Each structure stands twice: as structure tokens, then as C-alpha cells.
PDB file of C-alpha atoms and ligand atoms in Angstrom:
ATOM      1  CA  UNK P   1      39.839 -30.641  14.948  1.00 66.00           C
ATOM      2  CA  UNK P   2      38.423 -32.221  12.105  1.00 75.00           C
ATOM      3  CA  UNK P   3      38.784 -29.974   8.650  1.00 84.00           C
ATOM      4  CA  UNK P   4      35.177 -29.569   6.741  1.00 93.00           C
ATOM      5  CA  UNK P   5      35.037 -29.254   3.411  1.00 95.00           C
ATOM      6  CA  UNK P   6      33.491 -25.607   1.646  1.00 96.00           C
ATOM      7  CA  UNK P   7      30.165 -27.305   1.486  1.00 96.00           C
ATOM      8  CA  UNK P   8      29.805 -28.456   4.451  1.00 95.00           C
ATOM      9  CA  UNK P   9      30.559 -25.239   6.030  1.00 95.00           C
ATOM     10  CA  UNK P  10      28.064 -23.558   3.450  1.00 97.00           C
ATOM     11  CA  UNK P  11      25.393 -25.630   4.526  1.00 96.00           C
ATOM     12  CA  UNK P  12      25.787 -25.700   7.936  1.00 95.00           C
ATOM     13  CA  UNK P  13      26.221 -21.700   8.251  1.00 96.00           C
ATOM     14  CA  UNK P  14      22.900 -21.683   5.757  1.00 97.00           C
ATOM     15  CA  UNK P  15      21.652 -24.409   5.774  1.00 97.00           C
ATOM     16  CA  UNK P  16      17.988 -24.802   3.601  1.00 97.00           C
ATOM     17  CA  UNK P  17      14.709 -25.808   4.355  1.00 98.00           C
ATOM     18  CA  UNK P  18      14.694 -25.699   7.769  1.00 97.00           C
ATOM     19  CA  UNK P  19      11.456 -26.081   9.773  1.00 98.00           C
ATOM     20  CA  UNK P  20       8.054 -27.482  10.272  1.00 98.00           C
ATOM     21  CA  UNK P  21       5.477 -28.669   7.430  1.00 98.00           C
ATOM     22  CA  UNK P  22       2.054 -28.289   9.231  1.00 97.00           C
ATOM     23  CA  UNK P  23      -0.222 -31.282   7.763  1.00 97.00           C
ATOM     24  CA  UNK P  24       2.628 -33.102   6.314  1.00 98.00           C
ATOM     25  CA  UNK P  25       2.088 -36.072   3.899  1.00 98.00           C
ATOM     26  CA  UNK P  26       4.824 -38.432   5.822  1.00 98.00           C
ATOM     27  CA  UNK P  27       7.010 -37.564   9.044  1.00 98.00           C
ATOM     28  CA  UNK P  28       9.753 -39.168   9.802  1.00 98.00           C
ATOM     29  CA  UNK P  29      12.045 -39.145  13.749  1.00 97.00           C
ATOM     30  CA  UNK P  30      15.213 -40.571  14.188  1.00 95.00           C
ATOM     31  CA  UNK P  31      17.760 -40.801  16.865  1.00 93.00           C
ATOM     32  CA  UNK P  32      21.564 -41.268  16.223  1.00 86.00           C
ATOM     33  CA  UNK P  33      22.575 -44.636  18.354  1.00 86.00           C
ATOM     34  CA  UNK P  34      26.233 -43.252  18.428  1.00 86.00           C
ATOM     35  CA  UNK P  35      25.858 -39.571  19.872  1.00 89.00           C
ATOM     36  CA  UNK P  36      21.858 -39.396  21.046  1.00 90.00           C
ATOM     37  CA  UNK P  37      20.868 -36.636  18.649  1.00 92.00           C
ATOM     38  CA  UNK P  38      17.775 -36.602  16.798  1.00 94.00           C
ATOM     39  CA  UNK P  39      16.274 -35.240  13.362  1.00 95.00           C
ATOM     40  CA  UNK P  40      12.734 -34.805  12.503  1.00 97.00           C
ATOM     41  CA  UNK P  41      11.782 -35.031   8.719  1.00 98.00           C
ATOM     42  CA  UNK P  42       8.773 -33.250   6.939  1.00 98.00           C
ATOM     43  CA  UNK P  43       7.545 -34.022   3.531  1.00 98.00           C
ATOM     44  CA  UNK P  44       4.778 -32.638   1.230  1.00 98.00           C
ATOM     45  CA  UNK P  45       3.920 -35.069  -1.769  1.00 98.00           C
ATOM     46  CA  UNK P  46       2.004 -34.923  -5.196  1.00 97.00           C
ATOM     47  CA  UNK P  47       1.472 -37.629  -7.740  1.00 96.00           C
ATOM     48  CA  UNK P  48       4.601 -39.561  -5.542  1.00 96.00           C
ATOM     49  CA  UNK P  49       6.965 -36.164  -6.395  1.00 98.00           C
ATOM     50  CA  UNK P  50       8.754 -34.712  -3.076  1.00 98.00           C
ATOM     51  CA  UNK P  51       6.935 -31.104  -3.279  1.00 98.00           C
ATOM     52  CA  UNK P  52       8.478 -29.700   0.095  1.00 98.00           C
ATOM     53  CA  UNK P  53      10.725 -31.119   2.435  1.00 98.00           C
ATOM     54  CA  UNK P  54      11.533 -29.595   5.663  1.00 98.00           C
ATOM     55  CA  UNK P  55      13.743 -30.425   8.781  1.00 97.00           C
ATOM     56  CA  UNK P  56      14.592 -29.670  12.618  1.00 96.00           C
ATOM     57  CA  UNK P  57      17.332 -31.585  14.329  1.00 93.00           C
ATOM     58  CA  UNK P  58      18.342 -31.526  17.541  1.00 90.00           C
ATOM     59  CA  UNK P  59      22.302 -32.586  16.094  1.00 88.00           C
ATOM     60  CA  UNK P  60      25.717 -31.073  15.333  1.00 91.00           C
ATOM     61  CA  UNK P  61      27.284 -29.347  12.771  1.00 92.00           C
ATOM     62  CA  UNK P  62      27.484 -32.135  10.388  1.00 92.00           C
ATOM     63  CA  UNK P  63      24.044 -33.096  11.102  1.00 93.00           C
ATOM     64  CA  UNK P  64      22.728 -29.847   9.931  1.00 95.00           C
ATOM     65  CA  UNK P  65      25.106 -29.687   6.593  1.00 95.00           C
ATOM     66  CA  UNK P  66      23.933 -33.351   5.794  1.00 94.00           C
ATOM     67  CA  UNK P  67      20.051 -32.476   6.315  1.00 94.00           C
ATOM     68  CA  UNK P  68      20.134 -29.336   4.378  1.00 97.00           C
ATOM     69  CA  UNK P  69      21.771 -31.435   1.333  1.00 96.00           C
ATOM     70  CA  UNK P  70      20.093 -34.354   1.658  1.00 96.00           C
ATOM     71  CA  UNK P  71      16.343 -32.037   1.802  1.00 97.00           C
ATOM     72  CA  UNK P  72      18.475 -30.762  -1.570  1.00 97.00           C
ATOM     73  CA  UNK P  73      18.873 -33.772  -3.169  1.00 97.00           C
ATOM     74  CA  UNK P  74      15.172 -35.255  -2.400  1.00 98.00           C
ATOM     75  CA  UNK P  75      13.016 -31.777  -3.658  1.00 98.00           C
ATOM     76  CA  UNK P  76      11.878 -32.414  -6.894  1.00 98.00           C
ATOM     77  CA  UNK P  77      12.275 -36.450  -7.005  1.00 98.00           C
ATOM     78  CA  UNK P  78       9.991 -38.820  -7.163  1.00 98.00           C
ATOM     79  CA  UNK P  79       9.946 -41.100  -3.367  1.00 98.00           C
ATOM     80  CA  UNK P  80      11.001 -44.217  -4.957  1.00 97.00           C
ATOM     81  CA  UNK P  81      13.901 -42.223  -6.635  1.00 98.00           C
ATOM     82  CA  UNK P  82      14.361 -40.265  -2.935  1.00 98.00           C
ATOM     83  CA  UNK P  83      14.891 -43.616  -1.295  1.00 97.00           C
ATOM     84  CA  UNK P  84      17.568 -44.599  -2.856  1.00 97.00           C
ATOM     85  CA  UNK P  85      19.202 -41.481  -1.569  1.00 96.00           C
ATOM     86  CA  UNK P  86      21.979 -42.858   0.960  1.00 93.00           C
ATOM     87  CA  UNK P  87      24.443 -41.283   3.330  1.00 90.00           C
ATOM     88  CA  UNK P  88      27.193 -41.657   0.908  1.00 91.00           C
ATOM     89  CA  UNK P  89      25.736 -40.038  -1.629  1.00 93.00           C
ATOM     90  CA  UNK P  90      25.107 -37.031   0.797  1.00 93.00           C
ATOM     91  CA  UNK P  91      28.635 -37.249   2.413  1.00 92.00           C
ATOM     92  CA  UNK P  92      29.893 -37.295  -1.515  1.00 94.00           C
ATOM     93  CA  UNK P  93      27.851 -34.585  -2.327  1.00 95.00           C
ATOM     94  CA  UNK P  94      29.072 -32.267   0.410  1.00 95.00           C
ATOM     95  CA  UNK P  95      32.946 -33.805  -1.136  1.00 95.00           C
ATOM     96  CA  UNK P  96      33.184 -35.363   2.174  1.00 93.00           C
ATOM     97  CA  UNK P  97      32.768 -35.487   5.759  1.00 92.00           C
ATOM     98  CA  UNK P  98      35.712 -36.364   8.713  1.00 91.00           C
ATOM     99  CA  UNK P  99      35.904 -40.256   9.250  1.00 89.00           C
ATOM    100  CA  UNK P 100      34.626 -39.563  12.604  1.00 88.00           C
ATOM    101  CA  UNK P 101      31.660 -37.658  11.992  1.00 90.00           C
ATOM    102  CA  UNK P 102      30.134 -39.957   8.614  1.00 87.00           C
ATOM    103  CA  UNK P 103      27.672 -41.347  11.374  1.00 87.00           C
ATOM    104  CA  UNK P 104      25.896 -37.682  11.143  1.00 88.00           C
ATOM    105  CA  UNK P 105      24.909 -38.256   8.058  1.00 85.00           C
ATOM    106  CA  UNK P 106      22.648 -41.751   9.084  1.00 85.00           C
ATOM    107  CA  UNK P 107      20.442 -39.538  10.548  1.00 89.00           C
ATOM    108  CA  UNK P 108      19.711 -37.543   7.445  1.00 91.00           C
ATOM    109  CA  UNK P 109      18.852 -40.081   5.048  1.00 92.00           C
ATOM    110  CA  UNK P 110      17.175 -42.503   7.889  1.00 94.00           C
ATOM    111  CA  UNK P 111      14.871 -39.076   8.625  1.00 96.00           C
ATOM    112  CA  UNK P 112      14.389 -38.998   4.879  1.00 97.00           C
ATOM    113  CA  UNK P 113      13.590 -42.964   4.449  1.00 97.00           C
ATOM    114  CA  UNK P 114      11.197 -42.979   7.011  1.00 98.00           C
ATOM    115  CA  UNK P 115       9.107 -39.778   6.220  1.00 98.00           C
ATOM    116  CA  UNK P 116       8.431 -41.921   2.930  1.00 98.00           C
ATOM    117  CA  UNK P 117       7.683 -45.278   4.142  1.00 98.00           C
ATOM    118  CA  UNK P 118       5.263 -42.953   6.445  1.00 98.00           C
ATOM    119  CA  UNK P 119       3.181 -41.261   3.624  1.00 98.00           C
ATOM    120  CA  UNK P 120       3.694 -44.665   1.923  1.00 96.00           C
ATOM    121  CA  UNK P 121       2.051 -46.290   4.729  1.00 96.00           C
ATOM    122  CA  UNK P 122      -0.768 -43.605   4.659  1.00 92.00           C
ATOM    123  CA  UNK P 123      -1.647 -43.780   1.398  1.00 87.00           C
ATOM    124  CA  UNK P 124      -2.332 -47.318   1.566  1.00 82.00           C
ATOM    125  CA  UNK P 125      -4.938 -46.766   3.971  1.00 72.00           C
TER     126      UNK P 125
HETATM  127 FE1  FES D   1      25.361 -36.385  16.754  1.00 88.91          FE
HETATM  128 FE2  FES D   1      26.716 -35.477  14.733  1.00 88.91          FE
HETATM  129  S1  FES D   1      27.434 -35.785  16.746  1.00 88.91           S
HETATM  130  S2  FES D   1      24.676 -36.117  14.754  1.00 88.91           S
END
């Protein structure tokens, strides 16, 4: 049995911003190569600043702690500042995650990357 840390159990029992964004500004769907799961990514934008973030995943435990931090971490900042979110820092932030489970945590930033590049791309249009 792998041990979790506080955090990680915190976030996964309540974990935040879960959910849909109707109308989002950017949208982003990953799959986890390793296990199969997936995680969808919602994010509302003004003037390039993360407004609202939401997600849905279809993963485990540690996919749901990383998500709810990493939807933490990205309210508030601006996208180029939200990009350079990576899994480590989310693993760090929840003071760790089991060797075995740190490929959870792809899927939260990956969601995260590509709901920006996705707004990025629409705004462009
Ligand atoms: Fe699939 Fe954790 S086992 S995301």
C-alpha cells in the first residue's frame, strides 16, 4: 500500500473545483499512456489571467489530489505563468506522491497545458 501524504488525502477526500465550465475559453483532454485514465480541463480567461478553472477525470486517487492542486496553483495566474506549472511542482506541493503513482500527476498539468495552448490557439483566430 503506498502511504499518502496529509495533502494528498485532503485533496482527494475534497478535492476543489470540480466540474464543467459551460462556454469555456480553452479545454483541454488527456489520457494517461501508463494506466488509460483520462482528465478533462476547463478554463475561463480575462486579460490572459486564469479566472476559473474546473476539472472531471475519469482517474484514481492521486489523479484527483493532483487536479484539485494543480486547478489551485493555476487560479489567479496569468497562462504564461500557469504553463510553467509542472508535475513536480504539483507532486511537491502536495509534499509528495508514492514513486509509483508520480505518473498521475502528468495528467494534471498536461490537462492544464493544453486547455491554454487551446484558448491560445483561439484567440489567435
Ligand atoms: Fe491512472 Fe493514477 S492510476 S491516473
Amino acid at each position: 500500500m503506498p502511504v499518502y501524504s496529509k495533502k494528498v488525502m485532503d485533496h482527494f477526500t475534497k478535492p476543489r473545483n470540480v466540474g464543467v465550465i459551460e462556454n469555456p475559453d480553452g479545454y483541454g483532454k488527456v489520457g494517461n499512456p501508463v494506466c488509460g485514465d483520462l482528465m478533462e480541463m476547463y478554463i475561463k480567461v480575462e486579460d490572459d489571467i486564469i479566472k476559473d478553472i474546473k476539472f472531471k477525470t475519469f482517474g484514481c486517487g492521486s489523479a484527483i489530489a493532483t487536479s484539485s492542486m494543480v486547478t489551485e496553483l493555476a487560479i489567479g495566474k496569468n497562462i504564461d505563468e500557469a504553463l510553467k506549472i509542472t508535475r513536480n511542482d504539483v507532486a511537491n506541493e502536495l509534499d509528495g506522491l508514492p514513486p509509483q503513482k508520480m505518473h498521475c500527476s502528468n495528467l494534471a498539468a498536461d490537462a492544464l497545458h493544453a486547455a491554454i495552448e487551446d484558448y491560445k490557439k483561439k484567440k489567435k483566430k
